[in-house]
Structure formats: structure tokens, C-alpha cells
Amino acid sequence: MTATPKTLGPVETSVRKAQVTLDELWSQTNVDTRAYTGNIIALTVRKHLERVQEALAGLEGRYAGRQIIGVMDGTDDLMVHASLVSQRRGGFVERLTIDASTDQLQGAILPLLRPATVNHVWWGSDTKPEGLLLRELTDIADQVIADSLTLDIPPARHYALADLGWSRSASWREALAQVFDSPDAARQLPRVDHLTVRHAGGKDLPARLYAGFIADTLGWKNLKNVDLRVARCGRENGDLCGVELSGEGVSFTLAAGKGETARVEAVWDGKKHVTEVNIPAMSLAEGLGRVMARPERGEMFERAWKLAKATL
């Protein structure tokens, strides 16, 4: 029995011949039908290319059967590499990697999109976009996935804006809500007047969004009473490590522990209440899958974004 190859390709081709090249690769498989579940356009640079490829591989093709990776610091000689990447659950996803300059990518990506499907655009780079490339793609995007505070991409109405930092903090938001499920704990919230958010590594933008969420929930108009601090908790750069809400005679602390747990310590009226909650870490692929499955147009995110943005 012949094992299914992990990847067919890459085969060098051109924008005009990309579909023909993909068809030739499909003819080498035993797949009779192809799932056209959508397009994801990932814009990145060489130093992040491997990480972007790994994240896209983890999507399993559920939300985007065609992956288009634009490497923005390529050469002036536009090159397209076509591949079929096998999935753990069977089947393949199409991957087209374009190595070109930003100006060349502007005209090369649109002809490669599968029509009549959902378009996800992911800005997988830590540099701000220049020129018209991102603007062109947001015009056809159903969803834009980005580090929205770095790129200064405000929420809009013609596409859903998904922030991976916001998505990956979902379990922290849910855990904090659990703490205040208790009516006794909830009654202490008016006494809270200070917030500390701890995060791993030097990237603090997800922590700012999380602080914006809490401040908005508490009815604060700004983040003046918020401290952001670097901590070590064994999680990825930018992931949250802990949060403390405090005030006169009260404090509520969540701190990441070993594995996927977090210790919760609540103090009010001189009494300490200690529990443990589950806060699983979320990989980049899991974060992508979550936002693609559930595009957010939430007012809560928009309010948190505005509060966080005002601090930059």
C-alpha cells in the first residue's frame, strides 16, 4: 500500500498558469471531489513565513480550501509556487505561495482567488502595511485577521475584523466571568478601582485589549488605572499570564499555573476564597480557526479596541 504524500509540489508556475498547475497536481491524487470552502490570503515576510505555513497547515482546510501566501519582501521577479498539502483527516488543501514585491502582489493575488467563496485576509506580519495592497484586499474581504492595534485597522462594517490577540484571550475573559458568577463576588465590583494585567514577553497589545474589555465592563472611561507588566508563565509571547482587580479591601487575582490551569484568589471582607479554573493555551492555528469559524462584529470588542487604542 502506497502512503499518501504529505505534500505534492511545490511546482514553480505563474499567475496565469496557477490553476492549470493545481489541476495537474490534483490528477496525481486519488481524490475525486474537492472542497472549495473559501480562500485565505496570508500576507507575510520571509522571517515569519515558516510560522505562517505551520499555522495554515493546522487549519485542516475546514474554512479555506485555498491558501494564498504573499511573501511581501520577495524579489522583483514574481514567482508562484503551487502545492497540495495533505491533511490529517484526509484530502488536500491548495497552497499558492507568491514571492514578489508588495507592488507586484497587488495585481497578482486577485486573479488567484476562487470565486463565490468566503475571503479571509490575514496580515501575518508585524510591520505596518504600506501602499494599496491591504486596502485593495479589504475591499473584497469578508474577514480581515490582523493585529489591529499595531496596524491601526479600526473595525469596519463591510468586513468582520478579527484580532488574534483578542481571540486567544477568550478563555481568560470566560474565566474572569466565572469568578463573578457568584453574587457575593459580583457585589464587590463597585469597589474595584485598579487593574493589573500580566503578559508573557514584550508584546503587550493583547493585554491592552483585555484591559480594555475589563475597563469597559466596569464602566471606566479610560485605562488610567491600568498597569501592564511583563511576567514569566511559560506561555507564548503576548499571551496573558494573569490579571488582578483591586480596590479598598478587595482583590481578585487570576494567575496562570502549570499546564492549562490558573489559580483564582479572591479577597473581600477579610476572607480569602481560592479556587482553580481551566485556561487552556491557544496555538496560532487554533486562534485562526476560532476567528474564521466565528467572525466577530461584537460591540464589546469595538469598545475594548477604542479604549486600548487611546493608550498608544
CSV table of C-alpha atoms in Angstrom, one decimal:
chain,number,residue,atom,x,y,z
A,1,MET,CA,0.0,0.0,0.0
A,2,THR,CA,1.4,3.4,-1.0
A,3,ALA,CA,1.4,6.1,1.6
A,4,THR,CA,-0.2,9.4,0.8
A,5,PRO,CA,2.5,12.0,0.2
A,6,LYS,CA,2.5,14.9,2.8
A,7,THR,CA,2.8,17.5,0.0
A,8,LEU,CA,2.6,17.5,-3.7
A,9,GLY,CA,4.8,20.2,-5.0
A,10,PRO,CA,5.8,22.9,-4.8
A,11,VAL,CA,5.9,23.4,-8.5
A,12,GLU,CA,7.0,26.8,-9.9
A,13,THR,CA,4.4,28.4,-12.1
A,14,SER,CA,2.9,31.8,-13.0
A,15,VAL,CA,-0.3,33.6,-12.0
A,16,ARG,CA,-1.8,32.8,-15.4
A,17,LYS,CA,-0.9,29.1,-15.2
A,18,ALA,CA,-1.5,28.5,-11.5
A,19,GLN,CA,-4.9,26.8,-11.9
A,20,VAL,CA,-3.6,24.5,-14.6
A,21,THR,CA,-0.7,23.6,-12.3
A,22,LEU,CA,-3.0,22.8,-9.4
A,23,ASP,CA,-5.2,20.7,-11.7
A,24,GLU,CA,-2.1,18.7,-12.7
A,25,LEU,CA,-1.3,18.1,-9.1
A,26,TRP,CA,-4.8,17.1,-8.3
A,27,SER,CA,-4.6,14.5,-11.1
A,28,GLN,CA,-1.8,12.8,-9.1
A,29,THR,CA,-4.1,12.2,-6.1
A,30,ASN,CA,-6.9,9.7,-5.6
A,31,VAL,CA,-9.3,12.5,-4.6
A,32,ASP,CA,-12.5,12.6,-6.7
A,33,THR,CA,-14.0,15.7,-5.2
A,34,ARG,CA,-12.5,19.0,-4.0
A,35,ALA,CA,-13.9,21.0,-1.1
A,36,TYR,CA,-14.0,24.7,-2.0
A,37,THR,CA,-14.5,26.1,1.5
A,38,GLY,CA,-13.1,29.5,0.9
A,39,ASN,CA,-9.9,31.5,0.4
A,40,ILE,CA,-7.4,32.7,3.0
A,41,ILE,CA,-4.8,35.2,1.9
A,42,ALA,CA,-1.9,35.4,4.3
A,43,LEU,CA,0.4,38.4,3.8
A,44,THR,CA,3.8,38.0,5.5
A,45,VAL,CA,7.6,38.4,5.2
A,46,ARG,CA,10.3,35.8,5.0
A,47,LYS,CA,11.2,35.8,8.6
A,48,HIS,CA,7.6,34.8,9.6
A,49,LEU,CA,6.9,32.5,6.6
A,50,GLU,CA,7.6,29.2,8.4
A,51,ARG,CA,5.3,30.2,11.3
A,52,VAL,CA,2.5,31.2,8.9
A,53,GLN,CA,2.9,28.0,7.0
A,54,GLU,CA,2.6,25.9,10.2
A,55,ALA,CA,-0.5,27.9,11.3
A,56,LEU,CA,-2.2,27.4,7.9
A,57,ALA,CA,-1.3,23.7,8.0
A,58,GLY,CA,-3.1,23.4,11.3
A,59,LEU,CA,-6.4,24.7,9.9
A,60,GLU,CA,-7.1,21.4,8.2
A,61,GLY,CA,-8.9,23.1,5.3
A,62,ARG,CA,-12.1,23.5,7.2
A,63,TYR,CA,-12.6,27.2,6.4
A,64,ALA,CA,-10.3,27.7,3.4
A,65,GLY,CA,-9.6,25.1,0.8
A,66,ARG,CA,-7.2,27.5,-1.0
A,67,GLN,CA,-4.4,29.2,0.8
A,68,ILE,CA,-2.6,32.1,-0.9
A,69,ILE,CA,0.6,33.2,0.9
A,70,GLY,CA,2.1,36.5,-0.3
A,71,VAL,CA,5.7,37.0,0.7
A,72,MET,CA,6.0,40.8,0.6
A,73,ASP,CA,9.8,41.1,0.7
A,74,GLY,CA,10.4,39.0,-2.3
A,75,THR,CA,12.3,39.9,-5.4
A,76,ASP,CA,11.1,41.9,-8.4
A,77,ASP,CA,10.8,38.6,-10.4
A,78,LEU,CA,7.4,37.4,-9.4
A,79,MET,CA,7.3,33.7,-8.7
A,80,VAL,CA,4.3,31.4,-7.8
A,81,HIS,CA,4.8,28.0,-6.2
A,82,ALA,CA,1.8,25.7,-6.3
A,83,SER,CA,1.4,22.8,-3.8
A,84,LEU,CA,-1.3,20.4,-2.5
A,85,VAL,CA,-0.8,20.0,1.3
A,86,SER,CA,-2.3,16.8,2.7
A,87,GLN,CA,-4.5,17.0,5.8
A,88,ARG,CA,-4.5,14.7,8.8
A,89,ARG,CA,-8.2,13.9,8.3
A,90,GLY,CA,-7.7,13.2,4.6
A,91,GLY,CA,-7.8,15.3,1.5
A,92,PHE,CA,-5.6,18.2,0.5
A,93,VAL,CA,-5.7,22.0,0.6
A,94,GLU,CA,-4.4,24.1,-2.3
A,95,ARG,CA,-1.5,26.4,-1.4
A,96,LEU,CA,-0.1,29.1,-3.7
A,97,THR,CA,2.9,30.9,-2.4
A,98,ILE,CA,3.8,34.1,-4.2
A,99,ASP,CA,7.3,35.6,-3.9
A,100,ALA,CA,7.2,39.2,-5.0
A,101,SER,CA,7.4,42.8,-4.1
A,102,THR,CA,4.4,44.5,-2.5
A,103,ASP,CA,3.5,46.3,-5.7
A,104,GLN,CA,3.5,43.1,-7.7
A,105,LEU,CA,1.4,41.3,-5.2
A,106,GLN,CA,-1.3,44.0,-5.6
A,107,GLY,CA,-2.2,42.7,-9.0
A,108,ALA,CA,-1.2,39.0,-8.6
A,109,ILE,CA,-3.5,37.9,-5.7
A,110,LEU,CA,-7.0,38.8,-7.0
A,111,PRO,CA,-6.8,36.5,-10.1
A,112,LEU,CA,-5.9,33.6,-7.9
A,113,LEU,CA,-9.0,33.7,-5.7
A,114,ARG,CA,-11.6,31.0,-6.1
A,115,PRO,CA,-14.8,32.9,-6.9
A,116,ALA,CA,-18.1,32.7,-5.0
A,117,THR,CA,-16.5,31.7,-1.7
A,118,VAL,CA,-15.6,33.5,1.6
A,119,ASN,CA,-12.4,35.5,1.6
A,120,HIS,CA,-10.3,35.7,4.7
A,121,VAL,CA,-7.4,38.2,4.7
A,122,TRP,CA,-4.7,37.6,7.3
A,123,TRP,CA,-2.0,40.2,7.8
A,124,GLY,CA,0.7,37.9,9.2
A,125,SER,CA,3.4,40.4,9.6
A,126,ASP,CA,4.4,42.8,12.4
A,127,THR,CA,5.1,45.7,10.1
A,128,LYS,CA,2.5,48.3,9.1
A,129,PRO,CA,1.1,48.0,5.6
A,130,GLU,CA,2.3,50.5,3.1
A,131,GLY,CA,0.8,51.3,-0.3
A,132,LEU,CA,-2.5,50.0,-1.6
A,133,LEU,CA,-2.2,46.2,-1.1
A,134,LEU,CA,-4.1,45.8,2.1
A,135,ARG,CA,-6.6,48.4,1.2
A,136,GLU,CA,-7.3,46.5,-2.1
A,137,LEU,CA,-7.8,43.2,-0.3
A,138,THR,CA,-10.1,44.7,2.4
A,139,ASP,CA,-12.4,45.7,-0.4
A,140,ILE,CA,-13.0,42.0,-1.3
A,141,ALA,CA,-12.6,40.6,2.2
A,142,ASP,CA,-15.4,39.1,4.2
A,143,GLN,CA,-13.0,39.0,7.2
A,144,VAL,CA,-9.7,40.7,8.0
A,145,ILE,CA,-7.5,39.0,10.6
A,146,ALA,CA,-4.8,41.2,12.0
A,147,ASP,CA,-3.0,42.6,15.0
A,148,SER,CA,-5.4,45.5,14.7
A,149,LEU,CA,-3.8,47.8,17.2
A,150,THR,CA,-0.3,47.6,15.6
A,151,LEU,CA,-1.7,48.2,12.2
A,152,ASP,CA,-4.3,50.7,13.2
A,153,ILE,CA,-7.1,48.9,11.4
A,154,PRO,CA,-10.3,50.0,13.0
A,155,PRO,CA,-13.5,47.8,13.0
A,156,ALA,CA,-15.5,48.4,9.8
A,157,ARG,CA,-18.9,47.4,8.6
A,158,HIS,CA,-18.2,45.8,5.2
A,159,TYR,CA,-15.9,43.2,6.7
A,160,ALA,CA,-15.5,41.4,10.0
A,161,LEU,CA,-12.4,42.4,11.9
A,162,ALA,CA,-10.8,39.6,13.8
A,163,ASP,CA,-7.9,40.3,16.2
A,164,LEU,CA,-5.9,37.2,17.1
A,165,GLY,CA,-4.8,38.6,20.4
A,166,TRP,CA,-8.5,39.2,21.3
A,167,SER,CA,-9.4,35.7,20.1
A,168,ARG,CA,-6.6,34.0,22.1
A,169,SER,CA,-7.7,35.8,25.3
A,170,ALA,CA,-11.2,34.3,25.1
A,171,SER,CA,-10.6,31.7,27.8
A,172,TRP,CA,-9.3,34.5,30.1
A,173,ARG,CA,-12.4,36.5,29.5
A,174,GLU,CA,-14.6,33.5,30.2
A,175,ALA,CA,-12.5,32.6,33.4
A,176,LEU,CA,-12.9,36.1,34.8
A,177,ALA,CA,-16.7,36.0,34.1
A,178,GLN,CA,-16.8,32.7,36.1
A,179,VAL,CA,-15.2,34.4,39.1
A,180,PHE,CA,-18.1,36.9,39.2
A,181,ASP,CA,-20.8,34.3,38.7
A,182,SER,CA,-21.0,34.4,42.5
A,183,PRO,CA,-23.5,37.1,43.6
A,184,ASP,CA,-21.3,37.8,46.6
A,185,ALA,CA,-18.2,38.4,44.3
A,186,ALA,CA,-20.2,40.5,41.9
A,187,ARG,CA,-21.3,42.8,44.7
A,188,GLN,CA,-17.6,43.8,45.2
A,189,LEU,CA,-17.1,45.1,41.7
A,190,PRO,CA,-18.0,48.7,42.5
A,191,ARG,CA,-15.1,48.7,45.0
A,192,VAL,CA,-12.5,47.8,42.3
A,193,ASP,CA,-10.5,50.9,41.1
A,194,HIS,CA,-7.3,49.4,39.8
A,195,LEU,CA,-6.3,46.7,37.3
A,196,THR,CA,-3.0,45.0,36.6
A,197,VAL,CA,-2.6,42.7,33.6
A,198,ARG,CA,0.5,40.5,33.2
A,199,HIS,CA,1.6,39.1,29.9
A,200,ALA,CA,4.4,36.9,28.5
A,201,GLY,CA,7.2,38.5,26.5
A,202,GLY,CA,7.4,42.1,25.2
A,203,LYS,CA,4.2,42.1,23.2
A,204,ASP,CA,1.6,43.9,25.2
A,205,LEU,CA,-1.2,44.5,22.7
A,206,PRO,CA,-3.4,41.5,23.6
A,207,ALA,CA,-3.1,42.6,27.2
A,208,ARG,CA,-4.2,46.1,26.3
A,209,LEU,CA,-7.3,44.7,24.5
A,210,TYR,CA,-8.0,42.5,27.6
A,211,ALA,CA,-7.6,45.5,29.8
A,212,GLY,CA,-10.0,47.4,27.5
A,213,PHE,CA,-12.6,44.7,27.9
A,214,ILE,CA,-12.4,44.8,31.7
A,215,ALA,CA,-12.4,48.6,31.9
A,216,ASP,CA,-15.4,48.7,29.6
A,217,THR,CA,-17.2,46.1,31.7
A,218,LEU,CA,-16.5,48.1,34.8
A,219,GLY,CA,-17.7,51.3,33.1
A,220,TRP,CA,-14.3,53.0,33.1
A,221,LYS,CA,-13.8,55.8,30.5
A,222,ASN,CA,-10.1,55.1,30.0
A,223,LEU,CA,-7.2,52.9,31.1
A,224,LYS,CA,-5.6,55.4,33.5
A,225,ASN,CA,-5.9,53.0,36.4
A,226,VAL,CA,-4.4,50.0,34.5
A,227,ASP,CA,-0.8,48.6,34.8
A,228,LEU,CA,0.6,46.3,32.1
A,229,ARG,CA,3.5,44.2,33.4
A,230,VAL,CA,5.8,41.5,31.8
A,231,ALA,CA,5.7,38.2,33.5
A,232,ARG,CA,7.1,34.7,33.0
A,233,CYS,CA,4.4,32.0,32.9
A,234,GLY,CA,5.6,29.6,30.2
A,235,ARG,CA,3.2,30.8,27.6
A,236,GLU,CA,3.9,32.4,24.1
A,237,ASN,CA,4.9,36.0,23.6
A,238,GLY,CA,1.9,38.2,24.0
A,239,ASP,CA,-0.2,35.6,25.8
A,240,LEU,CA,-1.7,36.6,29.1
A,241,CYS,CA,-0.2,35.4,32.4
A,242,GLY,CA,-2.5,36.9,34.9
A,243,VAL,CA,-4.8,39.7,36.0
A,244,GLU,CA,-5.6,41.4,39.3
A,245,LEU,CA,-8.6,43.6,40.0
A,246,SER,CA,-8.1,45.5,43.3
A,247,GLY,CA,-9.6,48.2,45.4
A,248,GLU,CA,-10.0,49.2,49.1
A,249,GLY,CA,-10.4,45.9,51.0
A,250,VAL,CA,-10.9,43.7,47.8
A,251,SER,CA,-8.8,41.9,45.3
A,252,PHE,CA,-9.4,39.3,42.6
A,253,THR,CA,-6.4,37.6,41.1
A,254,LEU,CA,-6.1,35.0,38.3
A,255,ALA,CA,-2.6,33.6,37.7
A,256,ALA,CA,-1.6,31.1,35.1
A,257,GLY,CA,-0.3,27.9,36.7
A,258,LYS,CA,1.1,24.7,35.4
A,259,GLY,CA,-0.4,23.3,32.2
A,260,GLU,CA,-3.7,24.8,31.4
A,261,THR,CA,-4.9,25.8,34.9
A,262,ALA,CA,-5.0,29.1,36.7
A,263,ARG,CA,-5.2,29.9,40.4
A,264,VAL,CA,-8.0,32.2,41.4
A,265,GLU,CA,-7.7,34.1,44.7
A,266,ALA,CA,-10.5,36.5,45.8
A,267,VAL,CA,-10.4,38.6,49.0
A,268,TRP,CA,-13.2,40.7,50.4
A,269,ASP,CA,-14.5,41.4,54.0
A,270,GLY,CA,-11.2,39.9,55.3
A,271,LYS,CA,-11.9,36.5,53.8
A,272,LYS,CA,-9.9,34.7,51.2
A,273,HIS,CA,-11.5,32.4,48.6
A,274,VAL,CA,-9.2,30.2,46.5
A,275,THR,CA,-10.3,28.1,43.5
A,276,GLU,CA,-8.8,26.9,40.3
A,277,VAL,CA,-10.1,27.4,36.7
A,278,ASN,CA,-9.1,26.0,33.3
A,279,ILE,CA,-7.5,28.4,30.9
A,280,PRO,CA,-6.0,26.5,28.0
A,281,ALA,CA,-3.3,27.9,25.9
A,282,MET,CA,-4.3,28.5,22.3
A,283,SER,CA,-1.9,27.9,19.4
A,284,LEU,CA,-1.8,30.3,16.4
A,285,ALA,CA,-3.6,27.7,14.3
A,286,GLU,CA,-6.3,27.3,16.9
A,287,GLY,CA,-6.7,31.1,17.2
A,288,LEU,CA,-7.0,31.4,13.4
A,289,GLY,CA,-9.6,28.6,13.3
A,290,ARG,CA,-11.6,30.2,16.0
A,291,VAL,CA,-11.9,33.6,14.4
A,292,MET,CA,-12.6,32.0,11.0
A,293,ALA,CA,-15.4,29.9,12.4
A,294,ARG,CA,-16.9,32.8,14.3
A,295,PRO,CA,-16.2,36.1,12.7
A,296,GLU,CA,-16.7,38.9,15.2
A,297,ARG,CA,-18.6,42.1,14.8
A,298,GLY,CA,-19.1,42.4,18.5
A,299,GLU,CA,-19.7,45.8,20.1
A,300,MET,CA,-17.7,44.6,23.1
A,301,PHE,CA,-14.6,44.2,21.0
A,302,GLU,CA,-15.1,47.5,19.4
A,303,ARG,CA,-15.4,49.3,22.7
A,304,ALA,CA,-12.3,47.5,24.1
A,305,TRP,CA,-10.4,48.4,20.9
A,306,LYS,CA,-11.2,52.1,21.3
A,307,LEU,CA,-10.1,52.1,24.9
A,308,ALA,CA,-6.9,50.2,24.1
A,309,LYS,CA,-6.1,52.3,21.1
A,310,ALA,CA,-6.3,55.5,23.1
A,311,THR,CA,-3.3,54.3,25.2
A,312,LEU,CA,-0.9,54.0,22.2
